[in-house]
Amino acid sequence: MLSLVSLVEELRAAESRLPNAWSQAHLKLVVSDPKALDRAAALLGPATPSRHGNELFFTAARDGTGPGLEHVRRLLHKLDRERIGGRLELGETVEGAAATEPVAAASLVSSWDEALANLPSDWSDLWAEVELLSSDYLERAALAMAPLNPSSFGDRQGLRFRCARRFGYGASSGMVGACFARCDRAGVRGRVRILRALSDTSPVGTQGPVWYVGGRVV
């Protein structure tokens, strides 16, 4: 019989049973209709589920080893929207020292400063990514980084933005640093990576260079 309770609600119930110091939560989804198993596995793809019979096994984490609870919640919402019924069960949980975040991800400001230090002295435009330690940080990061007009790409656990040194598309490096300071104060943890950079550009009849990635302008 199909469950009358949504999978998102079942996740909320499982979340209420997690210990305070949890770092990993192993979850099992029993899919009611075997014909929907392939689709359920595809929708849960970013959580890399394993399969056994009509059961899917995956892990939520807040130590950076897997998708956070908010990310899992969004994936389960997709199953609810497609009316894929099932039963979500909470299995083994890991807690203790594993919940400690890596020191390397302690500050987005320092990560940004380090990324800029590795650029050539005449850099003018760049496209960068904040890789978040957990998808639980996504909403806080998006709010703190709003002046940068950040964008998300699929189900990636991060945000991307443009930065311009003197003029053109993107926020200034100072504005980027200020937004990352807001992230740090909000407890958001992650790392900054420069994806593409240009040096000494001189636009004529345009506000600045653009990149085409996956058929879209960034």
PDB file of C-alpha atoms in Angstrom:
ATOM      1  CA  MET A   1       0.000   0.000   0.000  1.00  0.00           C
ATOM      2  CA  LEU A   2       1.320   3.469  -0.851  1.00  0.00           C
ATOM      3  CA  SER A   3       2.226   5.713   2.050  1.00  0.00           C
ATOM      4  CA  LEU A   4      -0.108   8.668   2.604  1.00  0.00           C
ATOM      5  CA  VAL A   5       2.774  10.598   4.165  1.00  0.00           C
ATOM      6  CA  SER A   6       5.105  12.454   1.823  1.00  0.00           C
ATOM      7  CA  LEU A   7       8.763  11.488   1.740  1.00  0.00           C
ATOM      8  CA  VAL A   8       9.700  15.023   2.783  1.00  0.00           C
ATOM      9  CA  GLU A   9       7.545  14.617   5.893  1.00  0.00           C
ATOM     10  CA  GLU A  10       9.141  11.249   6.602  1.00  0.00           C
ATOM     11  CA  LEU A  11      12.567  12.878   6.369  1.00  0.00           C
ATOM     12  CA  ARG A  12      11.437  15.525   8.853  1.00  0.00           C
ATOM     13  CA  ALA A  13      10.364  12.764  11.236  1.00  0.00           C
ATOM     14  CA  ALA A  14      13.713  11.001  10.805  1.00  0.00           C
ATOM     15  CA  GLU A  15      15.544  14.272  11.379  1.00  0.00           C
ATOM     16  CA  SER A  16      13.801  14.686  14.727  1.00  0.00           C
ATOM     17  CA  ARG A  17      15.348  11.394  15.871  1.00  0.00           C
ATOM     18  CA  LEU A  18      18.924  12.328  15.005  1.00  0.00           C
ATOM     19  CA  PRO A  19      21.348  12.854  17.912  1.00  0.00           C
ATOM     20  CA  ASN A  20      22.621  16.395  18.437  1.00  0.00           C
ATOM     21  CA  ALA A  21      26.172  15.519  17.415  1.00  0.00           C
ATOM     22  CA  TRP A  22      25.289  13.551  14.277  1.00  0.00           C
ATOM     23  CA  SER A  23      27.614  13.843  11.300  1.00  0.00           C
ATOM     24  CA  GLN A  24      26.242  11.120   8.988  1.00  0.00           C
ATOM     25  CA  ALA A  25      22.769   9.590   8.739  1.00  0.00           C
ATOM     26  CA  HIS A  26      22.252   6.439   6.656  1.00  0.00           C
ATOM     27  CA  LEU A  27      18.829   6.335   5.021  1.00  0.00           C
ATOM     28  CA  LYS A  28      16.838   3.627   3.263  1.00  0.00           C
ATOM     29  CA  LEU A  29      14.001   4.295   0.825  1.00  0.00           C
ATOM     30  CA  VAL A  30      11.683   1.374   0.179  1.00  0.00           C
ATOM     31  CA  VAL A  31       9.989   2.135  -3.158  1.00  0.00           C
ATOM     32  CA  SER A  32       6.379   0.943  -3.240  1.00  0.00           C
ATOM     33  CA  ASP A  33       6.136   0.391  -7.002  1.00  0.00           C
ATOM     34  CA  PRO A  34       9.050  -1.612  -8.498  1.00  0.00           C
ATOM     35  CA  LYS A  35       8.323   0.028 -11.867  1.00  0.00           C
ATOM     36  CA  ALA A  36       9.221   3.406 -10.317  1.00  0.00           C
ATOM     37  CA  LEU A  37      12.542   2.197  -8.921  1.00  0.00           C
ATOM     38  CA  ASP A  38      14.687   3.362 -11.843  1.00  0.00           C
ATOM     39  CA  ARG A  39      13.077   6.806 -11.815  1.00  0.00           C
ATOM     40  CA  ALA A  40      13.467   7.113  -8.046  1.00  0.00           C
ATOM     41  CA  ALA A  41      17.149   6.196  -8.318  1.00  0.00           C
ATOM     42  CA  ALA A  42      17.633   8.768 -11.081  1.00  0.00           C
ATOM     43  CA  LEU A  43      16.013  11.549  -9.043  1.00  0.00           C
ATOM     44  CA  LEU A  44      18.185  10.622  -6.059  1.00  0.00           C
ATOM     45  CA  GLY A  45      21.252  10.495  -8.314  1.00  0.00           C
ATOM     46  CA  PRO A  46      23.197  13.329  -6.626  1.00  0.00           C
ATOM     47  CA  ALA A  47      23.033  11.332  -3.357  1.00  0.00           C
ATOM     48  CA  THR A  48      24.610   8.317  -5.177  1.00  0.00           C
ATOM     49  CA  PRO A  49      22.147   5.710  -3.869  1.00  0.00           C
ATOM     50  CA  SER A  50      22.919   1.996  -3.913  1.00  0.00           C
ATOM     51  CA  ARG A  51      20.196  -0.533  -4.768  1.00  0.00           C
ATOM     52  CA  HIS A  52      19.041  -3.804  -3.325  1.00  0.00           C
ATOM     53  CA  GLY A  53      15.728  -5.175  -4.509  1.00  0.00           C
ATOM     54  CA  ASN A  54      13.196  -2.343  -4.252  1.00  0.00           C
ATOM     55  CA  GLU A  55      15.322  -0.483  -1.702  1.00  0.00           C
ATOM     56  CA  LEU A  56      17.623   2.511  -2.216  1.00  0.00           C
ATOM     57  CA  PHE A  57      20.358   3.283   0.316  1.00  0.00           C
ATOM     58  CA  PHE A  58      22.023   6.694   0.631  1.00  0.00           C
ATOM     59  CA  THR A  59      23.603   8.958   3.237  1.00  0.00           C
ATOM     60  CA  ALA A  60      22.938  12.503   4.428  1.00  0.00           C
ATOM     61  CA  ALA A  61      25.908  14.233   6.024  1.00  0.00           C
ATOM     62  CA  ARG A  62      27.002  17.506   7.542  1.00  0.00           C
ATOM     63  CA  ASP A  63      30.742  16.711   7.603  1.00  0.00           C
ATOM     64  CA  GLY A  64      31.232  17.206   3.857  1.00  0.00           C
ATOM     65  CA  THR A  65      31.230  13.484   2.988  1.00  0.00           C
ATOM     66  CA  GLY A  66      27.799  13.589   1.354  1.00  0.00           C
ATOM     67  CA  PRO A  67      24.778  15.784   0.619  1.00  0.00           C
ATOM     68  CA  GLY A  68      23.333  17.703   3.540  1.00  0.00           C
ATOM     69  CA  LEU A  69      19.799  17.314   4.824  1.00  0.00           C
ATOM     70  CA  GLU A  70      18.507  20.287   2.825  1.00  0.00           C
ATOM     71  CA  HIS A  71      19.917  18.793  -0.347  1.00  0.00           C
ATOM     72  CA  VAL A  72      18.299  15.421   0.424  1.00  0.00           C
ATOM     73  CA  ARG A  73      15.039  17.220   1.206  1.00  0.00           C
ATOM     74  CA  ARG A  74      15.034  18.827  -2.251  1.00  0.00           C
ATOM     75  CA  LEU A  75      15.692  15.466  -3.907  1.00  0.00           C
ATOM     76  CA  LEU A  76      12.854  13.781  -2.014  1.00  0.00           C
ATOM     77  CA  HIS A  77      10.565  16.663  -2.935  1.00  0.00           C
ATOM     78  CA  LYS A  78      11.143  15.724  -6.586  1.00  0.00           C
ATOM     79  CA  LEU A  79       9.942  12.188  -5.836  1.00  0.00           C
ATOM     80  CA  ASP A  80       6.878  13.572  -4.046  1.00  0.00           C
ATOM     81  CA  ARG A  81       6.077  15.763  -7.041  1.00  0.00           C
ATOM     82  CA  GLU A  82       6.136  12.718  -9.317  1.00  0.00           C
ATOM     83  CA  ARG A  83       4.015  10.758  -6.823  1.00  0.00           C
ATOM     84  CA  ILE A  84       6.642   8.086  -6.279  1.00  0.00           C
ATOM     85  CA  GLY A  85       5.463   6.442  -3.096  1.00  0.00           C
ATOM     86  CA  GLY A  86       7.598   4.671  -0.569  1.00  0.00           C
ATOM     87  CA  ARG A  87       8.807   4.460   2.990  1.00  0.00           C
ATOM     88  CA  LEU A  88      11.866   6.311   4.269  1.00  0.00           C
ATOM     89  CA  GLU A  89      13.731   4.697   7.150  1.00  0.00           C
ATOM     90  CA  LEU A  90      16.563   6.053   9.284  1.00  0.00           C
ATOM     91  CA  GLY A  91      19.374   3.561   9.759  1.00  0.00           C
ATOM     92  CA  GLU A  92      22.728   3.876  11.474  1.00  0.00           C
ATOM     93  CA  THR A  93      23.995   7.335  12.424  1.00  0.00           C
ATOM     94  CA  VAL A  94      27.575   8.478  12.940  1.00  0.00           C
ATOM     95  CA  GLU A  95      28.383  11.092  15.543  1.00  0.00           C
ATOM     96  CA  GLY A  96      31.293  12.453  17.506  1.00  0.00           C
ATOM     97  CA  ALA A  97      34.590  13.684  16.126  1.00  0.00           C
ATOM     98  CA  ALA A  98      33.459  13.152  12.529  1.00  0.00           C
ATOM     99  CA  ALA A  99      31.156  16.149  12.914  1.00  0.00           C
ATOM    100  CA  THR A 100      34.124  18.512  13.180  1.00  0.00           C
ATOM    101  CA  GLU A 101      34.611  20.540  10.020  1.00  0.00           C
ATOM    102  CA  PRO A 102      37.992  20.549   8.308  1.00  0.00           C
ATOM    103  CA  VAL A 103      40.232  23.433   9.324  1.00  0.00           C
ATOM    104  CA  ALA A 104      40.934  24.093   5.620  1.00  0.00           C
ATOM    105  CA  ALA A 105      37.327  25.184   5.184  1.00  0.00           C
ATOM    106  CA  ALA A 106      37.298  27.532   8.186  1.00  0.00           C
ATOM    107  CA  SER A 107      36.994  30.853   6.348  1.00  0.00           C
ATOM    108  CA  LEU A 108      35.673  31.871   2.932  1.00  0.00           C
ATOM    109  CA  VAL A 109      37.468  35.228   3.232  1.00  0.00           C
ATOM    110  CA  SER A 110      40.852  33.534   3.603  1.00  0.00           C
ATOM    111  CA  SER A 111      40.022  31.103   0.792  1.00  0.00           C
ATOM    112  CA  TRP A 112      39.106  34.060  -1.471  1.00  0.00           C
ATOM    113  CA  ASP A 113      42.310  35.913  -0.577  1.00  0.00           C
ATOM    114  CA  GLU A 114      44.353  32.797  -1.334  1.00  0.00           C
ATOM    115  CA  ALA A 115      42.601  32.341  -4.697  1.00  0.00           C
ATOM    116  CA  LEU A 116      43.328  35.967  -5.688  1.00  0.00           C
ATOM    117  CA  ALA A 117      46.953  35.628  -4.619  1.00  0.00           C
ATOM    118  CA  ASN A 118      47.437  32.855  -7.197  1.00  0.00           C
ATOM    119  CA  LEU A 119      46.203  35.025 -10.105  1.00  0.00           C
ATOM    120  CA  PRO A 120      48.548  37.031 -12.373  1.00  0.00           C
ATOM    121  CA  SER A 121      48.986  40.643 -11.332  1.00  0.00           C
ATOM    122  CA  ASP A 122      47.123  41.941 -14.409  1.00  0.00           C
ATOM    123  CA  TRP A 123      43.952  39.849 -13.997  1.00  0.00           C
ATOM    124  CA  SER A 124      40.818  41.721 -15.006  1.00  0.00           C
ATOM    125  CA  ASP A 125      37.838  39.327 -15.097  1.00  0.00           C
ATOM    126  CA  LEU A 126      37.081  36.027 -13.461  1.00  0.00           C
ATOM    127  CA  TRP A 127      34.407  33.409 -12.949  1.00  0.00           C
ATOM    128  CA  ALA A 128      34.554  31.643  -9.595  1.00  0.00           C
ATOM    129  CA  GLU A 129      32.777  29.038  -7.522  1.00  0.00           C
ATOM    130  CA  VAL A 130      32.086  28.637  -3.822  1.00  0.00           C
ATOM    131  CA  GLU A 131      32.100  24.914  -3.085  1.00  0.00           C
ATOM    132  CA  LEU A 132      30.082  24.567   0.125  1.00  0.00           C
ATOM    133  CA  LEU A 133      30.997  22.019   2.763  1.00  0.00           C
ATOM    134  CA  SER A 134      27.323  21.087   3.101  1.00  0.00           C
ATOM    135  CA  SER A 135      24.191  21.828   1.109  1.00  0.00           C
ATOM    136  CA  ASP A 136      22.672  22.913   4.443  1.00  0.00           C
ATOM    137  CA  TYR A 137      24.625  26.161   3.922  1.00  0.00           C
ATOM    138  CA  LEU A 138      23.127  26.870   0.506  1.00  0.00           C
ATOM    139  CA  GLU A 139      20.294  29.203   1.530  1.00  0.00           C
ATOM    140  CA  ARG A 140      22.473  31.199   3.945  1.00  0.00           C
ATOM    141  CA  ALA A 141      25.224  31.517   1.351  1.00  0.00           C
ATOM    142  CA  ALA A 142      22.798  32.655  -1.366  1.00  0.00           C
ATOM    143  CA  LEU A 143      21.422  35.360   0.944  1.00  0.00           C
ATOM    144  CA  ALA A 144      24.854  36.605   2.029  1.00  0.00           C
ATOM    145  CA  MET A 145      26.127  36.591  -1.564  1.00  0.00           C
ATOM    146  CA  ALA A 146      23.041  38.240  -3.108  1.00  0.00           C
ATOM    147  CA  PRO A 147      24.980  41.377  -4.242  1.00  0.00           C
ATOM    148  CA  LEU A 148      27.160  39.078  -6.388  1.00  0.00           C
ATOM    149  CA  ASN A 149      24.143  37.733  -8.297  1.00  0.00           C
ATOM    150  CA  PRO A 150      25.275  34.124  -7.688  1.00  0.00           C
ATOM    151  CA  SER A 151      23.988  31.222  -9.758  1.00  0.00           C
ATOM    152  CA  SER A 152      23.622  27.536  -9.052  1.00  0.00           C
ATOM    153  CA  PHE A 153      24.422  24.812 -11.546  1.00  0.00           C
ATOM    154  CA  GLY A 154      22.173  21.744 -11.337  1.00  0.00           C
ATOM    155  CA  ASP A 155      22.475  19.963  -8.021  1.00  0.00           C
ATOM    156  CA  ARG A 156      26.015  21.098  -7.332  1.00  0.00           C
ATOM    157  CA  GLN A 157      26.738  21.950  -3.736  1.00  0.00           C
ATOM    158  CA  GLY A 158      27.824  25.514  -4.405  1.00  0.00           C
ATOM    159  CA  LEU A 159      27.341  28.885  -6.093  1.00  0.00           C
ATOM    160  CA  ARG A 160      29.123  30.625  -8.963  1.00  0.00           C
ATOM    161  CA  PHE A 161      29.667  34.330  -9.617  1.00  0.00           C
ATOM    162  CA  ARG A 162      31.468  36.895 -11.792  1.00  0.00           C
ATOM    163  CA  CYS A 163      34.080  39.355 -10.551  1.00  0.00           C
ATOM    164  CA  ALA A 164      35.584  42.313 -12.440  1.00  0.00           C
ATOM    165  CA  ARG A 165      38.664  44.135 -11.228  1.00  0.00           C
ATOM    166  CA  ARG A 166      38.111  47.566 -12.817  1.00  0.00           C
ATOM    167  CA  PHE A 167      34.881  47.618 -14.869  1.00  0.00           C
ATOM    168  CA  GLY A 168      32.414  45.402 -16.698  1.00  0.00           C
ATOM    169  CA  TYR A 169      30.363  42.390 -15.695  1.00  0.00           C
ATOM    170  CA  GLY A 170      30.645  41.168 -12.136  1.00  0.00           C
ATOM    171  CA  ALA A 171      31.148  42.533  -8.641  1.00  0.00           C
ATOM    172  CA  SER A 172      34.364  44.108  -7.456  1.00  0.00           C
ATOM    173  CA  SER A 173      36.837  41.979  -5.496  1.00  0.00           C
ATOM    174  CA  GLY A 174      36.130  44.140  -2.442  1.00  0.00           C
ATOM    175  CA  MET A 175      32.405  43.417  -2.656  1.00  0.00           C
ATOM    176  CA  VAL A 176      33.155  39.706  -3.013  1.00  0.00           C
ATOM    177  CA  GLY A 177      35.311  39.839   0.111  1.00  0.00           C
ATOM    178  CA  ALA A 178      32.561  41.663   2.024  1.00  0.00           C
ATOM    179  CA  CYS A 179      29.996  39.032   1.025  1.00  0.00           C
ATOM    180  CA  PHE A 180      32.318  36.239   2.112  1.00  0.00           C
ATOM    181  CA  ALA A 181      32.782  38.002   5.453  1.00  0.00           C
ATOM    182  CA  ARG A 182      28.988  37.858   5.844  1.00  0.00           C
ATOM    183  CA  CYS A 183      29.105  34.137   5.024  1.00  0.00           C
ATOM    184  CA  ASP A 184      31.798  33.591   7.661  1.00  0.00           C
ATOM    185  CA  ARG A 185      29.731  35.408  10.279  1.00  0.00           C
ATOM    186  CA  ALA A 186      26.717  33.263   9.342  1.00  0.00           C
ATOM    187  CA  GLY A 187      28.728  30.087   9.887  1.00  0.00           C
ATOM    188  CA  VAL A 188      28.887  29.121   6.192  1.00  0.00           C
ATOM    189  CA  ARG A 189      31.897  26.936   5.415  1.00  0.00           C
ATOM    190  CA  GLY A 190      33.449  26.017   2.099  1.00  0.00           C
ATOM    191  CA  ARG A 191      36.216  26.777  -0.387  1.00  0.00           C
ATOM    192  CA  VAL A 192      36.590  29.240  -3.259  1.00  0.00           C
ATOM    193  CA  ARG A 193      37.875  28.140  -6.658  1.00  0.00           C
ATOM    194  CA  ILE A 194      38.678  30.294  -9.677  1.00  0.00           C
ATOM    195  CA  LEU A 195      37.129  28.554 -12.679  1.00  0.00           C
ATOM    196  CA  ARG A 196      38.179  30.959 -15.436  1.00  0.00           C
ATOM    197  CA  ALA A 197      40.166  34.170 -15.530  1.00  0.00           C
ATOM    198  CA  LEU A 198      41.226  36.779 -18.096  1.00  0.00           C
ATOM    199  CA  SER A 199      43.992  39.350 -17.933  1.00  0.00           C
ATOM    200  CA  ASP A 200      44.207  42.955 -19.129  1.00  0.00           C
ATOM    201  CA  THR A 201      40.966  42.977 -21.106  1.00  0.00           C
ATOM    202  CA  SER A 202      39.970  46.161 -22.972  1.00  0.00           C
ATOM    203  CA  PRO A 203      36.315  45.895 -24.070  1.00  0.00           C
ATOM    204  CA  VAL A 204      35.227  47.931 -27.094  1.00  0.00           C
ATOM    205  CA  GLY A 205      31.493  48.537 -27.502  1.00  0.00           C
ATOM    206  CA  THR A 206      30.642  46.100 -24.701  1.00  0.00           C
ATOM    207  CA  GLN A 207      30.615  46.016 -20.916  1.00  0.00           C
ATOM    208  CA  GLY A 208      33.090  43.162 -20.781  1.00  0.00           C
ATOM    209  CA  PRO A 209      33.860  39.588 -21.819  1.00  0.00           C
ATOM    210  CA  VAL A 210      31.474  36.661 -21.430  1.00  0.00           C
ATOM    211  CA  TRP A 211      32.009  32.914 -21.275  1.00  0.00           C
ATOM    212  CA  TYR A 212      29.786  30.242 -22.770  1.00  0.00           C
ATOM    213  CA  VAL A 213      29.558  27.128 -20.600  1.00  0.00           C
ATOM    214  CA  GLY A 214      27.189  24.298 -21.403  1.00  0.00           C
ATOM    215  CA  GLY A 215      25.322  26.490 -23.879  1.00  0.00           C
ATOM    216  CA  ARG A 216      24.644  29.278 -21.397  1.00  0.00           C
ATOM    217  CA  VAL A 217      26.289  32.657 -20.883  1.00  0.00           C
ATOM    218  CA  VAL A 218      28.099  33.176 -17.584  1.00  0.00           C
TER     219      VAL A 218
END
